[in-house]
Amino acid sequence: MKEYQKITMLPKDTNSHGTIFGGVIMSYIDLAAAACCHDHFRNEKFVTVVVRELTFRAPVFVGDLLSLGGEVVQQGTTSATVRIRADVQRSKKHERVTVTEAELVFVAVDTAGRKTPLMPWS
């Protein structure tokens, strides 16, 4: 699984419980999955069509370093399924914890937004 993004979690992203909003993590997952598609295919544009699975396993706290890794697990004619794993390195304990796992489906589109065949890098 290739790493695509590292982000330090900040106070602006916390909910009333003092943990990071799930929606913030979801947006980073979507960005990492799109980056994974660009790594595997020459297509310029991808859109998210399905979030098949999104499991929050542990909370994320201010100061945690969120790392997102991904891999293409299935490829169709115009779509790719990407698995993302989000881990955090806890700033105070120096431990690494898997906090979220997700599986998303992306479709390659042309400039008009129509599906277009995937073009793998060789």
Coordinates of N, CA, C and O in Angstrom, one line a residue:
M1 N 0.9 -1.2 0.0 CA 0.0 0.0 0.0 C 0.9 1.2 0.0 O 1.7 1.4 0.9
K2 N 0.7 2.1 -1.0 CA 1.6 3.3 -1.1 C 1.0 4.4 -0.3 O -0.2 4.6 -0.3
E3 N 1.9 5.2 0.3 CA 1.4 6.3 1.1 C 1.2 7.5 0.2 O 2.0 7.8 -0.6
Y4 N 0.0 8.2 0.4 CA -0.3 9.3 -0.4 C -0.4 10.6 0.3 O -0.3 11.7 -0.4
Q5 N -0.6 10.6 1.6 CA -0.8 11.9 2.3 C -0.5 11.8 3.7 O -0.7 10.8 4.3
K6 N 0.1 12.9 4.3 CA 0.3 13.0 5.8 C -0.2 14.3 6.2 O 0.2 15.3 5.6
I7 N -1.0 14.4 7.2 CA -1.6 15.6 7.7 C -1.6 15.6 9.2 O -2.0 14.7 9.8
T8 N -1.2 16.7 9.8 CA -1.3 16.9 11.2 C -2.7 17.4 11.5 O -3.1 18.4 10.9
M9 N -3.4 16.8 12.4 CA -4.7 17.2 12.8 C -4.7 18.4 13.7 O -4.0 18.4 14.7
L10 N -5.5 19.4 13.3 CA -5.6 20.7 14.0 C -6.9 20.9 14.8 O -7.9 20.3 14.5
P11 N -6.9 21.8 15.7 CA -8.1 22.1 16.5 C -9.3 22.6 15.7 O -10.4 22.3 16.1
K12 N -9.1 23.2 14.6 CA -10.2 23.7 13.7 C -11.1 22.5 13.2 O -12.2 22.7 12.8
D13 N -10.6 21.3 13.2 CA -11.3 20.2 12.7 C -12.0 19.3 13.8 O -12.4 18.2 13.5
T14 N -12.0 19.8 15.0 CA -12.6 19.0 16.1 C -14.1 19.2 16.3 O -14.6 20.3 16.0
N15 N -14.7 18.2 16.8 CA -16.2 18.3 17.1 C -16.3 18.6 18.6 O -15.3 18.9 19.3
S16 N -17.5 18.6 19.1 CA -17.8 18.9 20.5 C -17.2 17.9 21.5 O -17.2 18.2 22.7
H17 N -16.8 16.7 21.0 CA -16.2 15.7 21.8 C -14.7 15.8 21.9 O -14.0 15.0 22.6
G18 N -14.1 16.7 21.1 CA -12.7 16.9 21.2 C -11.9 16.0 20.2 O -10.7 15.9 20.3
T19 N -12.7 15.3 19.3 CA -12.0 14.4 18.3 C -12.3 15.1 17.0 O -13.1 16.0 16.8
I20 N -11.5 14.6 16.0 CA -11.6 15.1 14.6 C -12.9 14.6 14.0 O -13.3 13.5 14.1
F21 N -13.6 15.5 13.3 CA -14.8 15.2 12.6 C -14.6 14.1 11.6 O -13.6 14.1 10.9
G22 N -15.5 13.1 11.5 CA -15.4 12.0 10.6 C -15.4 12.6 9.1 O -14.7 12.0 8.3
G23 N -16.2 13.6 8.9 CA -16.3 14.2 7.6 C -14.9 14.8 7.1 O -14.6 14.7 5.9
V24 N -14.1 15.3 8.0 CA -12.8 15.8 7.6 C -11.9 14.6 7.2 O -11.3 14.7 6.2
I25 N -12.0 13.5 7.9 CA -11.2 12.3 7.6 C -11.7 11.8 6.2 O -10.9 11.4 5.4
M26 N -13.0 11.8 6.0 CA -13.6 11.3 4.8 C -13.1 12.1 3.6 O -12.8 11.5 2.5
S27 N -12.9 13.4 3.7 CA -12.5 14.2 2.6 C -11.0 13.9 2.3 O -10.6 13.9 1.1
Y28 N -10.2 13.7 3.3 CA -8.8 13.3 3.1 C -8.7 11.9 2.4 O -7.9 11.7 1.6
I29 N -9.6 11.0 2.8 CA -9.7 9.7 2.2 C -10.0 9.8 0.7 O -9.4 9.2 -0.2
D30 N -11.0 10.7 0.3 CA -11.3 10.9 -1.0 C -10.2 11.4 -1.9 O -9.9 11.0 -3.0
L31 N -9.4 12.4 -1.3 CA -8.3 12.9 -2.0 C -7.2 11.9 -2.2 O -6.6 11.8 -3.3
A32 N -6.9 11.1 -1.2 CA -5.9 10.1 -1.3 C -6.3 9.0 -2.3 O -5.4 8.5 -3.1
A33 N -7.6 8.7 -2.4 CA -8.0 7.7 -3.4 C -7.9 8.2 -4.8 O -7.5 7.5 -5.7
A34 N -8.2 9.5 -5.0 CA -8.0 10.1 -6.3 C -6.6 10.1 -6.7 O -6.2 9.8 -7.8
A35 N -5.7 10.4 -5.7 CA -4.3 10.4 -6.0 C -3.8 9.0 -6.4 O -3.0 8.9 -7.3
C36 N -4.3 8.0 -5.8 CA -4.0 6.6 -6.1 C -4.4 6.3 -7.5 O -3.7 5.7 -8.3
C37 N -5.6 6.8 -8.0 CA -6.0 6.6 -9.3 C -5.1 7.3 -10.3 O -4.7 6.7 -11.3
H38 N -4.7 8.5 -10.0 CA -3.7 9.2 -10.9 C -2.4 8.5 -11.0 O -1.7 8.6 -12.0
D39 N -2.0 7.8 -9.9 CA -0.8 7.1 -9.9 C -0.8 5.9 -10.8 O 0.2 5.5 -11.3
H40 N -2.0 5.3 -11.0 CA -2.2 4.1 -11.7 C -2.6 4.3 -13.2 O -2.4 3.4 -14.0
F41 N -3.2 5.4 -13.4 CA -3.9 5.6 -14.8 C -3.5 7.0 -15.3 O -3.3 8.0 -14.5
R42 N -3.4 7.1 -16.6 CA -3.0 8.4 -17.3 C -4.2 9.3 -17.4 O -4.0 10.5 -17.8
N43 N -5.4 8.9 -17.1 CA -6.5 9.7 -17.3 C -6.4 11.0 -16.4 O -5.8 11.0 -15.3
E44 N -6.9 12.1 -16.9 CA -6.8 13.4 -16.2 C -7.8 13.6 -15.1 O -7.6 14.2 -14.1
K45 N -9.0 13.1 -15.3 CA -10.1 13.3 -14.4 C -10.8 12.0 -13.9 O -11.0 11.1 -14.7
F46 N -11.0 12.0 -12.6 CA -11.8 10.9 -12.0 C -12.8 11.5 -11.1 O -12.6 12.6 -10.5
V47 N -13.9 10.8 -10.9 CA -15.0 11.2 -10.0 C -15.3 10.0 -9.1 O -15.2 8.9 -9.5
T48 N -15.6 10.3 -7.9 CA -16.0 9.3 -6.9 C -17.5 9.0 -7.2 O -18.3 9.9 -7.3
V49 N -17.8 7.7 -7.4 CA -19.1 7.3 -7.6 C -19.8 6.5 -6.5 O -21.0 6.5 -6.3
V50 N -18.9 5.8 -5.7 CA -19.4 4.9 -4.6 C -18.4 4.9 -3.5 O -17.2 4.8 -3.8
V51 N -18.9 5.1 -2.3 CA -18.1 4.7 -1.1 C -18.7 3.4 -0.6 O -19.8 3.4 -0.1
R52 N -18.1 2.3 -0.9 CA -18.6 1.0 -0.6 C -18.5 0.7 0.9 O -19.4 0.0 1.4
E53 N -17.5 1.1 1.5 CA -17.2 0.8 2.9 C -16.4 2.0 3.5 O -15.5 2.5 2.9
L54 N -16.8 2.3 4.7 CA -16.1 3.3 5.4 C -16.2 3.0 6.9 O -17.3 3.1 7.4
T55 N -15.1 2.5 7.5 CA -15.2 2.0 8.9 C -14.3 2.9 9.7 O -13.1 3.0 9.5
F56 N -14.8 3.5 10.8 CA -14.0 4.3 11.7 C -13.7 3.3 12.9 O -14.6 2.8 13.6
R57 N -12.4 3.0 13.1 CA -12.0 2.0 14.1 C -11.6 2.7 15.4 O -11.6 2.0 16.4
A58 N -11.1 3.9 15.3 CA -10.6 4.6 16.5 C -10.6 6.1 16.3 O -10.6 6.5 15.1
P59 N -10.8 6.8 17.4 CA -10.8 8.3 17.2 C -9.5 8.9 16.8 O -8.4 8.3 17.0
V60 N -9.6 10.1 16.2 CA -8.4 10.8 15.8 C -8.4 12.1 16.7 O -9.5 12.8 16.8
F61 N -7.3 12.5 17.2 CA -7.2 13.6 18.1 C -6.3 14.7 17.5 O -5.5 14.5 16.7
V62 N -6.5 15.9 18.1 CA -5.6 17.0 17.7 C -4.2 16.6 18.0 O -3.8 16.1 19.0
G63 N -3.3 16.9 17.0 CA -1.9 16.6 17.2 C -1.5 15.3 16.5 O -0.3 15.0 16.3
D64 N -2.5 14.4 16.3 CA -2.2 13.1 15.6 C -1.7 13.4 14.2 O -2.2 14.3 13.5
L65 N -0.7 12.6 13.7 CA -0.3 12.7 12.3 C -1.0 11.6 11.5 O -0.8 10.4 11.7
L66 N -2.0 12.1 10.7 CA -2.8 11.2 9.9 C -2.0 10.8 8.6 O -1.6 11.7 7.9
S67 N -1.9 9.5 8.4 CA -1.2 9.0 7.2 C -2.2 8.2 6.4 O -2.8 7.3 6.9
L68 N -2.3 8.5 5.1 CA -3.3 7.7 4.2 C -2.5 7.0 3.2 O -1.7 7.6 2.4
G69 N -2.8 5.7 3.1 CA -2.2 4.8 2.1 C -3.3 4.2 1.2 O -4.4 4.0 1.7
G70 N -3.0 3.9 0.0 CA -4.0 3.3 -0.8 C -3.5 2.3 -1.9 O -2.3 2.3 -2.2
E71 N -4.4 1.6 -2.5 CA -4.0 0.7 -3.6 C -5.3 0.4 -4.4 O -6.4 0.4 -3.9
V72 N -5.1 0.2 -5.7 CA -6.2 -0.2 -6.6 C -6.4 -1.7 -6.4 O -5.4 -2.4 -6.6
V73 N -7.6 -2.1 -6.1 CA -7.8 -3.5 -5.8 C -8.7 -4.1 -6.9 O -8.7 -5.4 -7.0
Q74 N -9.3 -3.3 -7.8 CA -10.0 -3.9 -8.9 C -10.1 -2.8 -10.0 O -10.2 -1.6 -9.7
Q75 N -10.0 -3.3 -11.2 CA -10.1 -2.4 -12.4 C -11.1 -2.9 -13.4 O -11.1 -4.0 -13.7
G76 N -12.0 -2.0 -13.8 CA -12.9 -2.3 -14.9 C -12.5 -1.6 -16.2 O -11.4 -1.1 -16.3
T77 N -13.5 -1.4 -17.0 CA -13.2 -0.6 -18.3 C -13.1 0.9 -18.0 O -12.2 1.5 -18.5
T78 N -14.0 1.4 -17.2 CA -14.0 2.9 -16.9 C -13.8 3.2 -15.4 O -13.6 4.3 -15.1
S79 N -13.8 2.1 -14.6 CA -13.8 2.4 -13.1 C -12.7 1.6 -12.4 O -12.2 0.6 -12.9
A80 N -12.4 2.1 -11.3 CA -11.3 1.5 -10.4 C -11.8 1.5 -9.0 O -12.4 2.5 -8.5
T81 N -11.6 0.4 -8.3 CA -11.9 0.3 -6.9 C -10.6 0.5 -6.1 O -9.6 -0.2 -6.4
V82 N -10.7 1.4 -5.2 CA -9.5 1.8 -4.4 C -9.7 1.5 -2.9 O -10.8 1.8 -2.4
R83 N -8.8 0.9 -2.3 CA -8.8 0.6 -0.8 C -7.9 1.6 -0.2 O -6.7 1.7 -0.6
I84 N -8.4 2.3 0.9 CA -7.6 3.3 1.6 C -7.5 2.9 3.1 O -8.5 2.4 3.6
R85 N -6.3 3.0 3.6 CA -6.2 2.8 5.1 C -5.6 4.1 5.7 O -4.6 4.7 5.2
A86 N -6.3 4.6 6.8 CA -5.8 5.8 7.5 C -5.2 5.3 8.8 O -5.9 4.7 9.6
D87 N -4.0 5.7 9.0 CA -3.3 5.4 10.3 C -3.0 6.7 11.0 O -2.8 7.7 10.3
V88 N -2.8 6.7 12.3 CA -2.3 7.9 12.9 C -1.1 7.5 13.8 O -1.0 6.4 14.3
Q89 N -0.2 8.5 13.9 CA 0.9 8.4 14.8 C 0.5 9.3 16.0 O 0.4 10.5 15.8
R90 N 0.3 8.7 17.1 CA -0.1 9.5 18.3 C 1.1 10.3 18.8 O 2.2 9.8 19.0
S91 N 0.9 11.6 18.9 CA 2.1 12.5 19.2 C 2.7 12.2 20.6 O 3.9 12.4 20.8
K92 N 1.8 11.9 21.6 CA 2.3 11.7 22.9 C 2.8 10.3 23.2 O 3.7 10.1 24.0
K93 N 2.3 9.3 22.5 CA 2.7 7.9 22.8 C 3.6 7.3 21.8 O 4.0 6.1 22.0
H94 N 3.8 7.9 20.7 CA 4.6 7.3 19.6 C 4.1 6.0 19.1 O 4.9 5.1 18.8
E95 N 2.8 5.8 19.2 CA 2.2 4.6 18.6 C 1.5 4.9 17.3 O 1.1 6.0 17.1
R96 N 1.4 3.8 16.5 CA 0.8 3.9 15.2 C -0.5 3.1 15.3 O -0.5 1.9 15.7
V97 N -1.7 3.7 15.0 CA -3.0 3.1 15.1 C -3.7 3.2 13.8 O -3.8 4.3 13.2
T98 N -4.3 2.1 13.3 CA -5.2 2.2 12.2 C -6.5 2.8 12.7 O -7.2 2.2 13.6
V99 N -7.0 3.9 12.1 CA -8.2 4.5 12.6 C -9.4 4.4 11.6 O -10.5 4.4 12.0
T100 N -9.1 4.3 10.3 CA -10.2 4.2 9.4 C -9.7 3.4 8.2 O -8.6 3.4 7.8
E101 N -10.7 2.6 7.6 CA -10.5 1.9 6.4 C -11.7 2.2 5.5 O -12.8 2.3 5.9
A102 N -11.4 2.3 4.2 CA -12.4 2.6 3.2 C -12.2 1.9 1.9 O -11.0 1.6 1.5
E103 N -13.3 1.7 1.1 CA -13.2 1.3 -0.2 C -14.1 2.2 -1.1 O -15.3 2.3 -0.8
L104 N -13.5 2.7 -2.1 CA -14.2 3.7 -3.0 C -14.1 3.3 -4.4 O -13.1 2.6 -4.8
V105 N -15.1 3.6 -5.2 CA -15.1 3.4 -6.7 C -15.0 4.7 -7.4 O -15.8 5.6 -7.1
F106 N -14.0 4.8 -8.3 CA -13.8 6.0 -9.1 C -14.1 5.7 -10.5 O -13.8 4.6 -11.0
V107 N -14.6 6.6 -11.3 CA -14.8 6.5 -12.7 C -14.0 7.6 -13.4 O -14.0 8.7 -13.0
A108 N -13.3 7.2 -14.5 CA -12.6 8.2 -15.3 C -13.6 8.9 -16.2 O -14.5 8.2 -16.8
V109 N -13.5 10.2 -16.3 CA -14.4 11.0 -17.1 C -13.6 11.9 -18.0 O -12.4 12.3 -17.7
D110 N -14.2 12.3 -19.2 CA -13.6 13.2 -20.1 C -13.9 14.6 -19.7 O -14.6 14.8 -18.7
T111 N -13.6 15.6 -20.5 CA -13.8 17.0 -20.1 C -15.3 17.4 -20.1 O -15.7 18.3 -19.4
A112 N -16.1 16.6 -20.7 CA -17.6 16.8 -20.7 C -18.2 16.0 -19.6 O -19.5 16.1 -19.4
G113 N -17.5 15.3 -18.8 CA -18.0 14.5 -17.7 C -18.6 13.1 -18.1 O -19.2 12.5 -17.3
R114 N -18.3 12.7 -19.3 CA -18.7 11.3 -19.7 C -17.7 10.3 -19.4 O -16.5 10.6 -19.4
K115 N -18.1 9.1 -19.1 CA -17.2 8.0 -18.8 C -16.2 7.8 -19.9 O -16.6 7.9 -21.1
T116 N -15.0 7.5 -19.6 CA -14.0 7.2 -20.6 C -13.2 6.0 -20.1 O -13.0 5.8 -18.9
P117 N -12.6 5.3 -21.1 CA -11.8 4.1 -20.7 C -10.6 4.5 -19.8 O -10.0 5.5 -20.1
L118 N -10.3 3.6 -18.9 CA -9.1 3.8 -18.1 C -7.9 3.5 -19.0 O -7.9 2.6 -19.8
M119 N -6.8 4.3 -18.7 CA -5.6 4.2 -19.5 C -4.4 4.0 -18.5 O -3.9 4.9 -18.0
P120 N -4.2 2.7 -18.3 CA -3.1 2.4 -17.3 C -1.7 2.9 -17.8 O -1.5 3.0 -19.0
W121 N -0.9 3.2 -16.8 CA 0.5 3.5 -17.2 C 1.2 2.2 -17.6 O 1.4 1.4 -16.7
S122 N 1.3 1.9 -18.8 CA 1.9 0.7 -19.3 C 1.6 -0.5 -18.6 O 1.9 -1.0 -17.7

